[in-house]
Amino acid sequence: MYVVITAFCIFLLIGVVVIYVDGFRLAKTLWLIVSIEPYEQFIPDAPRILIFGDSTGYGTGARLNTNSIAGRIGADFSSYTIENTSVNGQTIKDALLKMKELPDTKTYTLILLQLGGNDILQKRPLVSIKAELTLLLAEATNRAEHVVLMTSGNVGGAPVFKGKQARDYEMRTRELRTVSMELSTQAGVHYVDLFLEPEVDIVSQNPKRYLALDGLHPSDEGYGVWYEKLEPVLKEVLQ
């Protein structure tokens, strides 16, 4: 009887610790969300850029929204209006539904899609992601002269994930990356590859510098690394 009670207490304690750790990480993420607003800029009669993404399009993790991807675009391309409709937690499926609500005309010079991380974290079926992303890219090209897709870095490399969970998220990141590259080529849109192999992944190797306090979202410096990959594409299509 004593052994049974002891085993139950240990099991209960482990459960409490897991809930506490996950809850503590969630609290950090919520703090990052409420501490920033998505970057936008409005220039009268200017060509328009639409940032259409998830928390990474929103800028979650940056200390200042000017250090987010949208903010860096605003600094380098100051003659453009930048609209940011990014939503924390948004999946490719969510984005497809929202995209269909936009006017079906070439309203934007550029649409930047920052999506995919939540599809990985939610372990959504790859076949569903592929079908939805195919439709999303088609919808986006109907609404912009240029479309750029930027998914995520190696989700499994985030220090909050360990062991089997980390390996699973890395596998899913690789799968989404392959599908994204394939579909971007078919749709004639630009794909920005943020994936780095573990042995050269400076983000996962230096999480205190490149990741925010929740250990998952990019920090100011992390967004800087991503923007270095995006900037040449923007110069090509906007200049």
mmCIF file with all atom_site columns, N, CA and C in Angstrom, residues 157-209:
data_model
loop_
_atom_site.group_PDB
_atom_site.id
_atom_site.type_symbol
_atom_site.label_atom_id
_atom_site.label_alt_id
_atom_site.label_comp_id
_atom_site.label_asym_id
_atom_site.label_entity_id
_atom_site.label_seq_id
_atom_site.pdbx_PDB_ins_code
_atom_site.Cartn_x
_atom_site.Cartn_y
_atom_site.Cartn_z
_atom_site.occupancy
_atom_site.B_iso_or_equiv
_atom_site.pdbx_formal_charge
_atom_site.auth_seq_id
_atom_site.auth_comp_id
_atom_site.auth_asym_id
_atom_site.auth_atom_id
_atom_site.pdbx_PDB_model_num
ATOM 1   N N  . GLY A 1 157 ? 14.901 22.869 -32.969 1.00 0.00 ? 157 GLY A N  1
ATOM 2   C CA . GLY A 1 157 ? 16.142 23.365 -32.383 1.00 0.00 ? 157 GLY A CA 1
ATOM 3   C C  . GLY A 1 157 ? 15.929 24.306 -31.221 1.00 0.00 ? 157 GLY A C  1
ATOM 4   N N  . ALA A 1 158 ? 14.674 24.705 -30.967 1.00 0.00 ? 158 ALA A N  1
ATOM 5   C CA . ALA A 1 158 ? 14.389 25.581 -29.827 1.00 0.00 ? 158 ALA A CA 1
ATOM 6   C C  . ALA A 1 158 ? 14.720 24.859 -28.521 1.00 0.00 ? 158 ALA A C  1
ATOM 7   N N  . PRO A 1 159 ? 15.379 25.520 -27.587 1.00 0.00 ? 159 PRO A N  1
ATOM 8   C CA . PRO A 1 159 ? 15.825 24.858 -26.355 1.00 0.00 ? 159 PRO A CA 1
ATOM 9   C C  . PRO A 1 159 ? 14.698 24.374 -25.447 1.00 0.00 ? 159 PRO A C  1
ATOM 10  N N  . VAL A 1 160 ? 13.472 24.816 -25.688 1.00 0.00 ? 160 VAL A N  1
ATOM 11  C CA . VAL A 1 160 ? 12.348 24.368 -24.857 1.00 0.00 ? 160 VAL A CA 1
ATOM 12  C C  . VAL A 1 160 ? 11.949 22.940 -25.189 1.00 0.00 ? 160 VAL A C  1
ATOM 13  N N  . PHE A 1 161 ? 12.443 22.421 -26.307 1.00 0.00 ? 161 PHE A N  1
ATOM 14  C CA . PHE A 1 161 ? 12.105 21.054 -26.704 1.00 0.00 ? 161 PHE A CA 1
ATOM 15  C C  . PHE A 1 161 ? 13.318 20.145 -26.549 1.00 0.00 ? 161 PHE A C  1
ATOM 16  N N  . LYS A 1 162 ? 13.076 18.945 -26.046 1.00 0.00 ? 162 LYS A N  1
ATOM 17  C CA . LYS A 1 162 ? 14.162 18.000 -25.784 1.00 0.00 ? 162 LYS A CA 1
ATOM 18  C C  . LYS A 1 162 ? 13.815 16.632 -26.365 1.00 0.00 ? 162 LYS A C  1
ATOM 19  N N  . GLY A 1 163 ? 14.833 15.844 -26.597 1.00 0.00 ? 163 GLY A N  1
ATOM 20  C CA . GLY A 1 163 ? 14.665 14.438 -26.933 1.00 0.00 ? 163 GLY A CA 1
ATOM 21  C C  . GLY A 1 163 ? 13.759 14.171 -28.108 1.00 0.00 ? 163 GLY A C  1
ATOM 22  N N  . LYS A 1 164 ? 12.831 13.241 -27.918 1.00 0.00 ? 164 LYS A N  1
ATOM 23  C CA . LYS A 1 164 ? 11.936 12.806 -28.993 1.00 0.00 ? 164 LYS A CA 1
ATOM 24  C C  . LYS A 1 164 ? 11.096 13.964 -29.525 1.00 0.00 ? 164 LYS A C  1
ATOM 25  N N  . GLN A 1 165 ? 10.637 14.832 -28.637 1.00 0.00 ? 165 GLN A N  1
ATOM 26  C CA . GLN A 1 165 ? 9.825  15.968 -29.065 1.00 0.00 ? 165 GLN A CA 1
ATOM 27  C C  . GLN A 1 165 ? 10.621 16.884 -29.999 1.00 0.00 ? 165 GLN A C  1
ATOM 28  N N  . ALA A 1 166 ? 11.864 17.145 -29.650 1.00 0.00 ? 166 ALA A N  1
ATOM 29  C CA . ALA A 1 166 ? 12.706 17.992 -30.485 1.00 0.00 ? 166 ALA A CA 1
ATOM 30  C C  . ALA A 1 166 ? 12.938 17.349 -31.847 1.00 0.00 ? 166 ALA A C  1
ATOM 31  N N  . ARG A 1 167 ? 13.200 16.044 -31.863 1.00 0.00 ? 167 ARG A N  1
ATOM 32  C CA . ARG A 1 167 ? 13.430 15.340 -33.131 1.00 0.00 ? 167 ARG A CA 1
ATOM 33  C C  . ARG A 1 167 ? 12.173 15.353 -34.000 1.00 0.00 ? 167 ARG A C  1
ATOM 34  N N  . ASP A 1 168 ? 11.019 15.209 -33.360 1.00 0.00 ? 168 ASP A N  1
ATOM 35  C CA . ASP A 1 168 ? 9.755  15.213 -34.099 1.00 0.00 ? 168 ASP A CA 1
ATOM 36  C C  . ASP A 1 168 ? 9.507  16.568 -34.741 1.00 0.00 ? 168 ASP A C  1
ATOM 37  N N  . TYR A 1 169 ? 9.741  17.647 -33.991 1.00 0.00 ? 169 TYR A N  1
ATOM 38  C CA . TYR A 1 169 ? 9.528  18.983 -34.539 1.00 0.00 ? 169 TYR A CA 1
ATOM 39  C C  . TYR A 1 169 ? 10.539 19.302 -35.638 1.00 0.00 ? 169 TYR A C  1
ATOM 40  N N  . GLU A 1 170 ? 11.754 18.797 -35.492 1.00 0.00 ? 170 GLU A N  1
ATOM 41  C CA . GLU A 1 170 ? 12.738 19.013 -36.561 1.00 0.00 ? 170 GLU A CA 1
ATOM 42  C C  . GLU A 1 170 ? 12.304 18.293 -37.843 1.00 0.00 ? 170 GLU A C  1
ATOM 43  N N  . MET A 1 171 ? 11.819 17.068 -37.708 1.00 0.00 ? 171 MET A N  1
ATOM 44  C CA . MET A 1 171 ? 11.345 16.321 -38.870 1.00 0.00 ? 171 MET A CA 1
ATOM 45  C C  . MET A 1 171 ? 10.200 17.062 -39.558 1.00 0.00 ? 171 MET A C  1
ATOM 46  N N  . ARG A 1 172 ? 9.262  17.562 -38.750 1.00 0.00 ? 172 ARG A N  1
ATOM 47  C CA . ARG A 1 172 ? 8.123  18.286 -39.308 1.00 0.00 ? 172 ARG A CA 1
ATOM 48  C C  . ARG A 1 172 ? 8.567  19.592 -39.968 1.00 0.00 ? 172 ARG A C  1
ATOM 49  N N  . THR A 1 173 ? 9.561  20.248 -39.397 1.00 0.00 ? 173 THR A N  1
ATOM 50  C CA . THR A 1 173 ? 10.096 21.466 -40.009 1.00 0.00 ? 173 THR A CA 1
ATOM 51  C C  . THR A 1 173 ? 10.695 21.157 -41.374 1.00 0.00 ? 173 THR A C  1
ATOM 52  N N  . ARG A 1 174 ? 11.444 20.074 -41.437 1.00 0.00 ? 174 ARG A N  1
ATOM 53  C CA . ARG A 1 174 ? 12.047 19.675 -42.716 1.00 0.00 ? 174 ARG A CA 1
ATOM 54  C C  . ARG A 1 174 ? 10.971 19.362 -43.758 1.00 0.00 ? 174 ARG A C  1
ATOM 55  N N  . GLU A 1 175 ? 9.921  18.668 -43.338 1.00 0.00 ? 175 GLU A N  1
ATOM 56  C CA . GLU A 1 175 ? 8.843  18.313 -44.266 1.00 0.00 ? 175 GLU A CA 1
ATOM 57  C C  . GLU A 1 175 ? 8.141  19.561 -44.791 1.00 0.00 ? 175 GLU A C  1
ATOM 58  N N  . LEU A 1 176 ? 7.840  20.497 -43.896 1.00 0.00 ? 176 LEU A N  1
ATOM 59  C CA . LEU A 1 176 ? 7.173  21.725 -44.317 1.00 0.00 ? 176 LEU A CA 1
ATOM 60  C C  . LEU A 1 176 ? 8.080  22.540 -45.234 1.00 0.00 ? 176 LEU A C  1
ATOM 61  N N  . ARG A 1 177 ? 9.351  22.561 -44.931 1.00 0.00 ? 177 ARG A N  1
ATOM 62  C CA . ARG A 1 177 ? 10.321 23.276 -45.765 1.00 0.00 ? 177 ARG A CA 1
ATOM 63  C C  . ARG A 1 177 ? 10.324 22.716 -47.187 1.00 0.00 ? 177 ARG A C  1
ATOM 64  N N  . THR A 1 178 ? 10.376 21.396 -47.312 1.00 0.00 ? 178 THR A N  1
ATOM 65  C CA . THR A 1 178 ? 10.397 20.766 -48.635 1.00 0.00 ? 178 THR A CA 1
ATOM 66  C C  . THR A 1 178 ? 9.135  21.097 -49.419 1.00 0.00 ? 178 THR A C  1
ATOM 67  N N  . VAL A 1 179 ? 7.982  20.982 -48.763 1.00 0.00 ? 179 VAL A N  1
ATOM 68  C CA . VAL A 1 179 ? 6.708  21.296 -49.413 1.00 0.00 ? 179 VAL A CA 1
ATOM 69  C C  . VAL A 1 179 ? 6.647  22.767 -49.811 1.00 0.00 ? 179 VAL A C  1
ATOM 70  N N  . SER A 1 180 ? 7.110  23.649 -48.942 1.00 0.00 ? 180 SER A N  1
ATOM 71  C CA . SER A 1 180 ? 7.063  25.087 -49.213 1.00 0.00 ? 180 SER A CA 1
ATOM 72  C C  . SER A 1 180 ? 7.924  25.461 -50.408 1.00 0.00 ? 180 SER A C  1
ATOM 73  N N  . MET A 1 181 ? 9.102  24.877 -50.491 1.00 0.00 ? 181 MET A N  1
ATOM 74  C CA . MET A 1 181 ? 9.979  25.145 -51.628 1.00 0.00 ? 181 MET A CA 1
ATOM 75  C C  . MET A 1 181 ? 9.351  24.652 -52.930 1.00 0.00 ? 181 MET A C  1
ATOM 76  N N  . GLU A 1 182 ? 8.783  23.472 -52.881 1.00 0.00 ? 182 GLU A N  1
ATOM 77  C CA . GLU A 1 182 ? 8.152  22.875 -54.062 1.00 0.00 ? 182 GLU A CA 1
ATOM 78  C C  . GLU A 1 182 ? 6.975  23.716 -54.545 1.00 0.00 ? 182 GLU A C  1
ATOM 79  N N  . LEU A 1 183 ? 6.083  24.086 -53.625 1.00 0.00 ? 183 LEU A N  1
ATOM 80  C CA . LEU A 1 183 ? 4.884  24.830 -53.999 1.00 0.00 ? 183 LEU A CA 1
ATOM 81  C C  . LEU A 1 183 ? 5.206  26.265 -54.414 1.00 0.00 ? 183 LEU A C  1
ATOM 82  N N  . SER A 1 184 ? 6.214  26.859 -53.786 1.00 0.00 ? 184 SER A N  1
ATOM 83  C CA . SER A 1 184 ? 6.614  28.220 -54.165 1.00 0.00 ? 184 SER A CA 1
ATOM 84  C C  . SER A 1 184 ? 7.118  28.251 -55.596 1.00 0.00 ? 184 SER A C  1
ATOM 85  N N  . THR A 1 185 ? 7.894  27.251 -55.968 1.00 0.00 ? 185 THR A N  1
ATOM 86  C CA . THR A 1 185 ? 8.388  27.161 -57.346 1.00 0.00 ? 185 THR A CA 1
ATOM 87  C C  . THR A 1 185 ? 7.228  27.009 -58.320 1.00 0.00 ? 185 THR A C  1
ATOM 88  N N  . GLN A 1 186 ? 6.286  26.148 -57.989 1.00 0.00 ? 186 GLN A N  1
ATOM 89  C CA . GLN A 1 186 ? 5.126  25.917 -58.858 1.00 0.00 ? 186 GLN A CA 1
ATOM 90  C C  . GLN A 1 186 ? 4.273  27.173 -59.012 1.00 0.00 ? 186 GLN A C  1
ATOM 91  N N  . ALA A 1 187 ? 4.140  27.938 -57.920 1.00 0.00 ? 187 ALA A N  1
ATOM 92  C CA . ALA A 1 187 ? 3.280  29.129 -57.938 1.00 0.00 ? 187 ALA A CA 1
ATOM 93  C C  . ALA A 1 187 ? 4.007  30.365 -58.455 1.00 0.00 ? 187 ALA A C  1
ATOM 94  N N  . GLY A 1 188 ? 5.327  30.270 -58.630 1.00 0.00 ? 188 GLY A N  1
ATOM 95  C CA . GLY A 1 188 ? 6.090  31.412 -59.102 1.00 0.00 ? 188 GLY A CA 1
ATOM 96  C C  . GLY A 1 188 ? 6.277  32.489 -58.052 1.00 0.00 ? 188 GLY A C  1
ATOM 97  N N  . VAL A 1 189 ? 6.346  32.094 -56.786 1.00 0.00 ? 189 VAL A N  1
ATOM 98  C CA . VAL A 1 189 ? 6.577  33.053 -55.701 1.00 0.00 ? 189 VAL A CA 1
ATOM 99  C C  . VAL A 1 189 ? 7.962  32.805 -55.102 1.00 0.00 ? 189 VAL A C  1
ATOM 100 N N  . HIS A 1 190 ? 8.439  33.785 -54.380 1.00 0.00 ? 190 HIS A N  1
ATOM 101 C CA . HIS A 1 190 ? 9.761  33.683 -53.772 1.00 0.00 ? 190 HIS A CA 1
ATOM 102 C C  . HIS A 1 190 ? 9.673  32.963 -52.430 1.00 0.00 ? 190 HIS A C  1
ATOM 103 N N  . TYR A 1 191 ? 10.606 32.054 -52.179 1.00 0.00 ? 191 TYR A N  1
ATOM 104 C CA . TYR A 1 191 ? 10.672 31.369 -50.887 1.00 0.00 ? 191 TYR A CA 1
ATOM 105 C C  . TYR A 1 191 ? 11.958 31.751 -50.182 1.00 0.00 ? 191 TYR A C  1
ATOM 106 N N  . VAL A 1 192 ? 11.843 32.177 -48.930 1.00 0.00 ? 192 VAL A N  1
ATOM 107 C CA . VAL A 1 192 ? 13.006 32.530 -48.114 1.00 0.00 ? 192 VAL A CA 1
ATOM 108 C C  . VAL A 1 192 ? 13.264 31.388 -47.138 1.00 0.00 ? 192 VAL A C  1
ATOM 109 N N  . ASP A 1 193 ? 14.385 30.738 -47.297 1.00 0.00 ? 193 ASP A N  1
ATOM 110 C CA . ASP A 1 193 ? 14.716 29.552 -46.512 1.00 0.00 ? 193 ASP A CA 1
ATOM 111 C C  . ASP A 1 193 ? 15.426 29.947 -45.221 1.00 0.00 ? 193 ASP A C  1
ATOM 112 N N  . LEU A 1 194 ? 14.759 29.746 -44.085 1.00 0.00 ? 194 LEU A N  1
ATOM 113 C CA . LEU A 1 194 ? 15.327 30.099 -42.781 1.00 0.00 ? 194 LEU A CA 1
ATOM 114 C C  . LEU A 1 194 ? 15.946 28.897 -42.068 1.00 0.00 ? 194 LEU A C  1
ATOM 115 N N  . PHE A 1 195 ? 15.811 27.710 -42.652 1.00 0.00 ? 195 PHE A N  1
ATOM 116 C CA . PHE A 1 195 ? 16.286 26.495 -41.984 1.00 0.00 ? 195 PHE A CA 1
ATOM 117 C C  . PHE A 1 195 ? 17.807 26.419 -42.014 1.00 0.00 ? 195 PHE A C  1
ATOM 118 N N  . LEU A 1 196 ? 18.378 26.090 -40.864 1.00 0.00 ? 196 LEU A N  1
ATOM 119 C CA . LEU A 1 196 ? 19.815 25.861 -40.744 1.00 0.00 ? 196 LEU A CA 1
ATOM 120 C C  . LEU A 1 196 ? 20.037 24.479 -40.146 1.00 0.00 ? 196 LEU A C  1
ATOM 121 N N  . GLU A 1 197 ? 20.977 23.737 -40.701 1.00 0.00 ? 197 GLU A N  1
ATOM 122 C CA . GLU A 1 197 ? 21.302 22.435 -40.138 1.00 0.00 ? 197 GLU A CA 1
ATOM 123 C C  . GLU A 1 197 ? 21.818 22.611 -38.705 1.00 0.00 ? 197 GLU A C  1
ATOM 124 N N  . PRO A 1 198 ? 21.515 21.653 -37.822 1.00 0.00 ? 198 PRO A N  1
ATOM 125 C CA . PRO A 1 198 ? 21.868 21.799 -36.399 1.00 0.00 ? 198 PRO A CA 1
ATOM 126 C C  . PRO A 1 198 ? 23.322 22.189 -36.145 1.00 0.00 ? 198 PRO A C  1
ATOM 127 N N  . GLU A 1 199 ? 24.239 21.664 -36.944 1.00 0.00 ? 199 GLU A N  1
ATOM 128 C CA . GLU A 1 199 ? 25.662 21.938 -36.681 1.00 0.00 ? 199 GLU A CA 1
ATOM 129 C C  . GLU A 1 199 ? 26.067 23.373 -37.014 1.00 0.00 ? 199 GLU A C  1
ATOM 130 N N  . VAL A 1 200 ? 25.234 24.091 -37.787 1.00 0.00 ? 200 VAL A N  1
ATOM 131 C CA . VAL A 1 200 ? 25.560 25.482 -38.129 1.00 0.00 ? 200 VAL A CA 1
ATOM 132 C C  . VAL A 1 200 ? 24.428 26.432 -37.732 1.00 0.00 ? 200 VAL A C  1
ATOM 133 N N  . ASP A 1 201 ? 23.497 25.952 -36.934 1.00 0.00 ? 201 ASP A N  1
ATOM 134 C CA . ASP A 1 201 ? 22.347 26.760 -36.532 1.00 0.00 ? 201 ASP A CA 1
ATOM 135 C C  . ASP A 1 201 ? 22.753 27.688 -35.392 1.00 0.00 ? 201 ASP A C  1
ATOM 136 N N  . ILE A 1 202 ? 23.096 28.936 -35.738 1.00 0.00 ? 202 ILE A N  1
ATOM 137 C CA . ILE A 1 202 ? 23.563 29.874 -34.720 1.00 0.00 ? 202 ILE A CA 1
ATOM 138 C C  . ILE A 1 202 ? 22.466 30.253 -33.743 1.00 0.00 ? 202 ILE A C  1
ATOM 139 N N  . VAL A 1 203 ? 21.204 30.126 -34.165 1.00 0.00 ? 203 VAL A N  1
ATOM 140 C CA . VAL A 1 203 ? 20.089 30.471 -33.290 1.00 0.00 ? 203 VAL A CA 1
ATOM 141 C C  . VAL A 1 203 ? 19.978 29.481 -32.138 1.00 0.00 ? 203 VAL A C  1
ATOM 142 N N  . SER A 1 204 ? 19.933 28.181 -32.453 1.00 0.00 ? 204 SER A N  1
ATOM 143 C CA . SER A 1 204 ? 19.816 27.169 -31.400 1.00 0.00 ? 204 SER A CA 1
ATOM 144 C C  . SER A 1 204 ? 21.094 27.053 -30.580 1.00 0.00 ? 204 SER A C  1
ATOM 145 N N  . GLN A 1 205 ? 22.229 27.425 -31.165 1.00 0.00 ? 205 GLN A N  1
ATOM 146 C CA . GLN A 1 205 ? 23.491 27.365 -30.441 1.00 0.00 ? 205 GLN A CA 1
ATOM 147 C C  . GLN A 1 205 ? 23.680 28.565 -29.515 1.00 0.00 ? 205 GLN A C  1
ATOM 148 N N  . ASN A 1 206 ? 22.975 29.641 -29.789 1.00 0.00 ? 206 ASN A N  1
ATOM 149 C CA . ASN A 1 206 ? 23.079 30.855 -28.964 1.00 0.00 ? 206 ASN A CA 1
ATOM 150 C C  . ASN A 1 206 ? 21.678 31.370 -28.611 1.00 0.00 ? 206 ASN A C  1
ATOM 151 N N  . PRO A 1 207 ? 20.877 30.556 -27.902 1.00 0.00 ? 207 PRO A N  1
ATOM 152 C CA . PRO A 1 207 ? 19.481 30.928 -27.649 1.00 0.00 ? 207 PRO A CA 1
ATOM 153 C C  . PRO A 1 207 ? 19.318 32.200 -26.821 1.00 0.00 ? 207 PRO A C  1
ATOM 154 N N  . LYS A 1 208 ? 20.247 32.476 -25.912 1.00 0.00 ? 208 LYS A N  1
ATOM 155 C CA . LYS A 1 208 ? 20.101 33.672 -25.082 1.00 0.00 ? 208 LYS A CA 1
ATOM 156 C C  . LYS A 1 208 ? 20.229 34.940 -25.911 1.00 0.00 ? 208 LYS A C  1
ATOM 157 N N  . ARG A 1 209 ? 20.919 34.849 -27.022 1.00 0.00 ? 209 ARG A N  1
ATOM 158 C CA . ARG A 1 209 ? 21.088 36.016 -27.892 1.00 0.00 ? 209 ARG A CA 1
ATOM 159 C C  . ARG A 1 209 ? 19.991 36.101 -28.943 1.00 0.00 ? 209 ARG A C  1
#
